[in-house]
Short mmCIF file of C-alpha atoms in Angstrom, two decimals:
data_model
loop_
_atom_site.label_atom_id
_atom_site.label_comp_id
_atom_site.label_asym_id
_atom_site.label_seq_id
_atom_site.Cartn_x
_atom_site.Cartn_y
_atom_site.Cartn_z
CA UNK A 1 17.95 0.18 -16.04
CA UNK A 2 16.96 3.20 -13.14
CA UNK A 3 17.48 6.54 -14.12
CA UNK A 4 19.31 7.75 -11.26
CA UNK A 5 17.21 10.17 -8.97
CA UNK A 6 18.67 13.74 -9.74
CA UNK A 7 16.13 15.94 -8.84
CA UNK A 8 12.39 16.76 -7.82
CA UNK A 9 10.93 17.61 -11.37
CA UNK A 10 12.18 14.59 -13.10
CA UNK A 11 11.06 12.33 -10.20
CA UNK A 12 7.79 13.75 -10.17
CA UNK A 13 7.06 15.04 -13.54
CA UNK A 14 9.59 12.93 -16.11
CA UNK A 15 8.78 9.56 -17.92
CA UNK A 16 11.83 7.24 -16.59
CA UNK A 17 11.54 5.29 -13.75
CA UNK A 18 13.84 6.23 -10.97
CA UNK A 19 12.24 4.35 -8.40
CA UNK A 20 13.44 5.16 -4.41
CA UNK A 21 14.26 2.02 -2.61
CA UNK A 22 14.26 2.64 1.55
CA UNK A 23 17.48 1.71 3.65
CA UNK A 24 16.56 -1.94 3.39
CA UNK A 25 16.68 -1.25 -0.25
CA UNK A 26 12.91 -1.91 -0.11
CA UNK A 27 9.66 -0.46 -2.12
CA UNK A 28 6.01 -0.95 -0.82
CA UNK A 29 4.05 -2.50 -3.06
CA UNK A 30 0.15 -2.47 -3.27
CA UNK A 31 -1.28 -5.78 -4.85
CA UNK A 32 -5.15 -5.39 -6.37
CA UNK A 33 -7.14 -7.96 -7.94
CA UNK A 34 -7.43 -7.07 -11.62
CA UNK A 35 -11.31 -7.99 -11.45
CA UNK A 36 -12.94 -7.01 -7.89
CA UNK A 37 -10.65 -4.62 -7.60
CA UNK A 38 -10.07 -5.52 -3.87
CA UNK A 39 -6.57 -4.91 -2.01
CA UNK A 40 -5.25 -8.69 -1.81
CA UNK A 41 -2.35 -7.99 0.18
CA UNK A 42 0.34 -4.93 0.61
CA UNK A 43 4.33 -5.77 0.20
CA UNK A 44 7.72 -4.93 -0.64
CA UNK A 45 10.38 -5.41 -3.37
CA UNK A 46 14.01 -5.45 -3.65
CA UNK A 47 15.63 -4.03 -7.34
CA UNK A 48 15.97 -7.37 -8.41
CA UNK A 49 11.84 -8.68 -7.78
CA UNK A 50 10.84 -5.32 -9.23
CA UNK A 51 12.96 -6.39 -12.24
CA UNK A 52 11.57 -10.03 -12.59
CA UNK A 53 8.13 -8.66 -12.10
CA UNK A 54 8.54 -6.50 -15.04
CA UNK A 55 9.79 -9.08 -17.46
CA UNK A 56 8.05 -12.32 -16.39
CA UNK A 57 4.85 -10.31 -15.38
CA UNK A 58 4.47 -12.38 -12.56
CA UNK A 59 4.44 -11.01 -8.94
CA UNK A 60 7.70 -11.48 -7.48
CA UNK A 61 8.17 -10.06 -3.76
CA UNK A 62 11.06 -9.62 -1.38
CA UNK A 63 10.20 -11.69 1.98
CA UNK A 64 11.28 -9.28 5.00
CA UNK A 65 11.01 -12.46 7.41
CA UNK A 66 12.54 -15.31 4.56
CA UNK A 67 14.94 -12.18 3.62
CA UNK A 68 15.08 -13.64 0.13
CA UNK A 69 13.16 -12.89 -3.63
CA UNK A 70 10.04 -14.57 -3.09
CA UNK A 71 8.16 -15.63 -6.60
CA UNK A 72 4.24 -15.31 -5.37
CA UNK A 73 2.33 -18.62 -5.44
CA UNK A 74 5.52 -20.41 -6.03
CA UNK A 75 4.31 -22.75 -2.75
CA UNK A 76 0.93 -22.43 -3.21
CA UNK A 77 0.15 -22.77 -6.94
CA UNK A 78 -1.70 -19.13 -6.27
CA UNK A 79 0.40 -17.29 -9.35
CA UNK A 80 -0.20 -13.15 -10.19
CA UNK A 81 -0.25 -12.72 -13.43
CA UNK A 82 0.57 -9.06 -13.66
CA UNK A 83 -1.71 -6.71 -15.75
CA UNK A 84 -0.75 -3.24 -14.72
CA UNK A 85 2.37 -1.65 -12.50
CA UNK A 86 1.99 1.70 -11.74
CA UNK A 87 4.53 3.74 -9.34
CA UNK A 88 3.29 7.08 -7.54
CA UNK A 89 4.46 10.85 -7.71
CA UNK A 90 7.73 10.73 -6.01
CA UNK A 91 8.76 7.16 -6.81
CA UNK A 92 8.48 5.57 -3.69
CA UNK A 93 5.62 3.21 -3.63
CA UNK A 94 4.14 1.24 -6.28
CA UNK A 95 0.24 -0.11 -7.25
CA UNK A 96 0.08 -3.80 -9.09
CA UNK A 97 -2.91 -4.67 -10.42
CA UNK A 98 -2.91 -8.96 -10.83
CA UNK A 99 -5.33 -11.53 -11.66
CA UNK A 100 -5.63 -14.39 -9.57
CA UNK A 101 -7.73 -16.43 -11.51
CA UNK A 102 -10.33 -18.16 -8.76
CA UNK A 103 -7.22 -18.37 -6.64
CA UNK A 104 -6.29 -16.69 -3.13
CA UNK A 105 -3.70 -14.75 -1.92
CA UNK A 106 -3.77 -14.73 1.80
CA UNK A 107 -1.20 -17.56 3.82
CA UNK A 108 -4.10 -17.71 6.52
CA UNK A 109 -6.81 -18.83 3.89
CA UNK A 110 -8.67 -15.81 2.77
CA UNK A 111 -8.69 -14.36 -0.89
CA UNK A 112 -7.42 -11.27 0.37
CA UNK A 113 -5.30 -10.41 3.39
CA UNK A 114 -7.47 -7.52 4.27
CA UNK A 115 -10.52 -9.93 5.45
CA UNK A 116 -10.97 -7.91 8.91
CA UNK A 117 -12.56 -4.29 8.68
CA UNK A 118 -12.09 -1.76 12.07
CA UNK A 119 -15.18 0.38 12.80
CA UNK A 120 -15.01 3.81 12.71
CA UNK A 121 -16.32 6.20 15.50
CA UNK A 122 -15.67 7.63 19.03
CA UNK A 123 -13.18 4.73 20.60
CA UNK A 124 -13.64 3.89 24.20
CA UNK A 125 -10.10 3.70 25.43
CA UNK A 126 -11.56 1.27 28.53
CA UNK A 127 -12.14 -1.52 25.32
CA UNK A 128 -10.06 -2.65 23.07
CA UNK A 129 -11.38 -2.57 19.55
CA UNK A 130 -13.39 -5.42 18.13
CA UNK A 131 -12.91 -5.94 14.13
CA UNK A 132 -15.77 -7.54 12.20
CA UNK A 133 -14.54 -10.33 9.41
CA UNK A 134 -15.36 -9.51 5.97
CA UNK A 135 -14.75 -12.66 4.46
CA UNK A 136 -16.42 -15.60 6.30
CA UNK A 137 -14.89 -18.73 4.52
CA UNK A 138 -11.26 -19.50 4.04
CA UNK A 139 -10.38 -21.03 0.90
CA UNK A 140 -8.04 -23.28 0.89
CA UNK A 141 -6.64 -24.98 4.17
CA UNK A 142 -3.19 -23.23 4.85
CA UNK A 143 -2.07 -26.20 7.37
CA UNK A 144 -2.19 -28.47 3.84
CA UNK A 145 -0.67 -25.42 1.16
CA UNK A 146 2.64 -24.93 3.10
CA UNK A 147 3.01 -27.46 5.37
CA UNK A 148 5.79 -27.48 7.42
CA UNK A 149 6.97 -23.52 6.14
CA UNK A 150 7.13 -21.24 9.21
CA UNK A 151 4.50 -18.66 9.02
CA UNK A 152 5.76 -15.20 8.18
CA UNK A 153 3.81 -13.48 10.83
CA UNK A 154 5.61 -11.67 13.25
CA UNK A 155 4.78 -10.84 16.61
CA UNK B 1 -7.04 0.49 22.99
CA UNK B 2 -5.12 -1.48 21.13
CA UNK B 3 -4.54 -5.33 22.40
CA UNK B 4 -1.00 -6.19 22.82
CA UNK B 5 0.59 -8.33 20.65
CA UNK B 6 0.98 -11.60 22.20
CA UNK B 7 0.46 -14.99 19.45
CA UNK B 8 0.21 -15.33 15.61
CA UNK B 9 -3.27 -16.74 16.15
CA UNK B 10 -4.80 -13.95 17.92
CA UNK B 11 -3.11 -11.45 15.47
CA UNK B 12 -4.17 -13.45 12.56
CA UNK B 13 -7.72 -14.88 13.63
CA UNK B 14 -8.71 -13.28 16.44
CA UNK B 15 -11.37 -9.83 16.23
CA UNK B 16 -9.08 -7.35 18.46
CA UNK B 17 -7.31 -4.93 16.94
CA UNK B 18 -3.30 -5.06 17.45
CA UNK B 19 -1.74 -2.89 15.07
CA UNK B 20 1.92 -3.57 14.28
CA UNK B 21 3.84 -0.48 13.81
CA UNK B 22 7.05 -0.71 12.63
CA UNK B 23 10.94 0.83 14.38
CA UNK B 24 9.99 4.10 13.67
CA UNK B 25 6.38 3.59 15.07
CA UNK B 26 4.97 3.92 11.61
CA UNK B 27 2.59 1.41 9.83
CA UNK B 28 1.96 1.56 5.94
CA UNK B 29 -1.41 2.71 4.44
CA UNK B 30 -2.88 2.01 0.79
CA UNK B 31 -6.08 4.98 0.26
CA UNK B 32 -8.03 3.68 -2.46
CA UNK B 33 -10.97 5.96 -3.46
CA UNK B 34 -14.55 5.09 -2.90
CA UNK B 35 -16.39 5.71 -6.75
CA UNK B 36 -13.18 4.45 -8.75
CA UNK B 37 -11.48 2.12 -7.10
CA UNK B 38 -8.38 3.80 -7.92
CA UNK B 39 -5.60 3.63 -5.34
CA UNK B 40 -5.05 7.33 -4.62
CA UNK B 41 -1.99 7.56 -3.00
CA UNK B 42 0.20 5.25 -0.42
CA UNK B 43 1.13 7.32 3.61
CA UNK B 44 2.13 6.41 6.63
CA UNK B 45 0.24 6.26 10.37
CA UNK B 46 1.53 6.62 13.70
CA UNK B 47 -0.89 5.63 16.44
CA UNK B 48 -2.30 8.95 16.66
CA UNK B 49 -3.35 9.11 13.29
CA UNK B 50 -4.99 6.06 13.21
CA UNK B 51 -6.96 7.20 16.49
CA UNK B 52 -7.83 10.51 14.59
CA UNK B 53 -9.06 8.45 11.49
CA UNK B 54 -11.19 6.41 13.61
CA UNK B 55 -12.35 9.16 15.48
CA UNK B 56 -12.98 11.53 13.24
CA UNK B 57 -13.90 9.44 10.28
CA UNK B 58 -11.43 11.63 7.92
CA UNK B 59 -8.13 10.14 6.94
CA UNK B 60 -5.25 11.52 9.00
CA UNK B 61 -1.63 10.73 8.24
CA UNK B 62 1.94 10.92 9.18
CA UNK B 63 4.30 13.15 7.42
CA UNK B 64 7.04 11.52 7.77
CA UNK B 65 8.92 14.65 5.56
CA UNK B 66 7.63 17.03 8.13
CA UNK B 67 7.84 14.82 11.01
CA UNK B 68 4.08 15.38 12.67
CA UNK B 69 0.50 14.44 12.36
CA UNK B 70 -1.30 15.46 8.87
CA UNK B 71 -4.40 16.04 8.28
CA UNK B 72 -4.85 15.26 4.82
CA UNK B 73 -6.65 18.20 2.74
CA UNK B 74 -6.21 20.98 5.68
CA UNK B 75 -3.93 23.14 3.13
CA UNK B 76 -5.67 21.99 -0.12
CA UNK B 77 -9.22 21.35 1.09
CA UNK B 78 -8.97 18.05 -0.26
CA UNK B 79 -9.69 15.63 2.75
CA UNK B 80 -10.96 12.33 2.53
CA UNK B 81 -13.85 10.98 4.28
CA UNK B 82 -13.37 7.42 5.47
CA UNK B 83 -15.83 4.88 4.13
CA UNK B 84 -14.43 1.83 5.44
CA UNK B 85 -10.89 0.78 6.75
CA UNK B 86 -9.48 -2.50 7.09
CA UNK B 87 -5.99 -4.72 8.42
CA UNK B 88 -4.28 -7.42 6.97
CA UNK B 89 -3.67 -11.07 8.50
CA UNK B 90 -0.35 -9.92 10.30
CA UNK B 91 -2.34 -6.36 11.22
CA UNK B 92 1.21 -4.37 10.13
CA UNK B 93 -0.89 -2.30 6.83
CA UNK B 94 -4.04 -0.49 6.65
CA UNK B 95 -6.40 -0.44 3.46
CA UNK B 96 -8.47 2.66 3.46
CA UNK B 97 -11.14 3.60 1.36
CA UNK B 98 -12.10 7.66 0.93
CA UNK B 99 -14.97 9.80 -0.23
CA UNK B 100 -13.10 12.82 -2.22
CA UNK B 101 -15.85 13.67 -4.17
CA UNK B 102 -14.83 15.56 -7.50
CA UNK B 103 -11.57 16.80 -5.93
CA UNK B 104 -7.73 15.07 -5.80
CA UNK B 105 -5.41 13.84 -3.73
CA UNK B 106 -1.90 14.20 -5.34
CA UNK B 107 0.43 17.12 -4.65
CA UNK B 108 1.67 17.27 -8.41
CA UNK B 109 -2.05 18.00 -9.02
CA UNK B 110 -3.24 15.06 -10.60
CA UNK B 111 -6.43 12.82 -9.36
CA UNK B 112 -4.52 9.92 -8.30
CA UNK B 113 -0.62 9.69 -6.86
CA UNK B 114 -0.50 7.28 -9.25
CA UNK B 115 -0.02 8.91 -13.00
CA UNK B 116 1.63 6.56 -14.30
CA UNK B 117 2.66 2.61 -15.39
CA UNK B 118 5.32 0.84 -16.50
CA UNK B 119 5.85 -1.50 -18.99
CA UNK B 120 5.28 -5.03 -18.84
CA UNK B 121 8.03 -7.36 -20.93
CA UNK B 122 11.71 -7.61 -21.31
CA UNK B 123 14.02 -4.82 -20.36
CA UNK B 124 16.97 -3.52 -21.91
CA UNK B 125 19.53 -3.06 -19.88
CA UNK B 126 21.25 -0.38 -22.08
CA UNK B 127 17.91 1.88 -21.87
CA UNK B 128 16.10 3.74 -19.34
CA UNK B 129 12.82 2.10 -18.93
CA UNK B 130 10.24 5.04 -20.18
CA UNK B 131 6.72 4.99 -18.40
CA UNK B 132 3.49 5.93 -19.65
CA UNK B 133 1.12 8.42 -18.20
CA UNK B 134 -2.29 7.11 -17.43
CA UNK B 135 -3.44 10.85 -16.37
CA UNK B 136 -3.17 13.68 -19.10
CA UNK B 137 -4.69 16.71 -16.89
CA UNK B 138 -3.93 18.07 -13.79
CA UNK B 139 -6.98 18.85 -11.59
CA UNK B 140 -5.65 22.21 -10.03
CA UNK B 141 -2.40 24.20 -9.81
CA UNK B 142 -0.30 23.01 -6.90
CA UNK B 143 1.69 26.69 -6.82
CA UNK B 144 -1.25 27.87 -5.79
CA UNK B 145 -2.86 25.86 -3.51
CA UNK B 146 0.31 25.03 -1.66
CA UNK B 147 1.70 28.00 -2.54
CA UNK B 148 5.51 28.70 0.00
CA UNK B 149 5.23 25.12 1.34
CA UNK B 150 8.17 22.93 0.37
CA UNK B 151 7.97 19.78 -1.30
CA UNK B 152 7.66 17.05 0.33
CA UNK B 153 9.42 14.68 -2.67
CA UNK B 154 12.62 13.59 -1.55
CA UNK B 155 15.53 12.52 -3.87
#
């Protein structure tokens, strides 16, 4: 299914896919909404979820803390429906583009997990950083989506 | 300057930043660009670099090929001005988004690491899966703006 990775020119220049998967046998993936174009969340495949993403073009996900294939919105009802999978220059990363519908993608409520923004400038090392929300207003109560699931964060 | 990581609520809710990086002290970063909304290319940031980016308002990296702090553009002149940059709920990725102006970000020469897709739909398993590319033109020569330096694609 792979085209084995052989050497620079067909990694980087070629038309099969001969994606690199890390020790783990892992591949970041960056998720976009298909219509605001924000960043909804950034994860990681296995062989196999990059597989079933391709043929059921639905977001499928390897869970680093579950350590299992994790179908997206299989808990939640919050489905991607796939529109575009691209995969960068050397093969190691790859960009999905998904529509969510009016749906969310973030466990702690928020449409997308990237609801805090840092500021930029000179950083007084005396402080520690203060982060200013983006999104306001969660959007579904997570306590009531999953229940009694653990949540994934990790300190 | 960072807060130490201490609960899943703080980390998730609270407003101080508390970057996660990962074994090798990394954490993962999507660059999107500013006018398109493109994703431009996927790196890596040690502590440093994120200091730097904050600092300095241009995005700084880490190689992880060459081992050390990059500053993205110093050989091709390509850097990218920071507009905004953001964490996810479990703060362990960083969404950036970069002014490049009319120039590119990709070593192979092309706008956008990401040249090109892949397929949606059933695979055969006897065939390579052939991807299309999404960028027809290079933006500059990458012999000569990089000229001796090696590669940084790894098979």
């Amino acid at each position: 299914m792979f085209k084995k990775r052989e050497n620079v020119a067909e990694i980087e220049e070629g038309s099969l896919l001969s994606p690199r998967f890390d020790n783990d046998g892992l591949i970041p993936v960056i998720t976009m909404c298909a219509k605001t174009k924000e960043i909804l969340m950034h994860g990681y495949m296995n062989a196999e979820a990059l597989k079933k993403t391709i043929e059921t073009k639905e977001a499928h996900y390897f869970s680093r803390s579950r350590k299992q294939i994790w179908h997206k919105g299989k808990t939640s009802g919050f489905t991607q429906k796939v529109t575009e999978i691209r995969i960068d220059d050397d093969q190691d990363s790859i960009w999905l583009t998904v529509d969510i519908g009016d749906g969310s993608s973030c466990h702690v409520g928020y449409r997308s997990c990237f609801y805090r923004s840092i500021p930029l400038g000179k950083i007084d090392d005396a402080k520690k950083i203060e982060m200013k929300f983006e999104e306001k207003e969660k959007l579904f109560d997570p306590d009531k989506v999953y229940k009694d699931q653990p949540n994934p964060t990790k300190i």
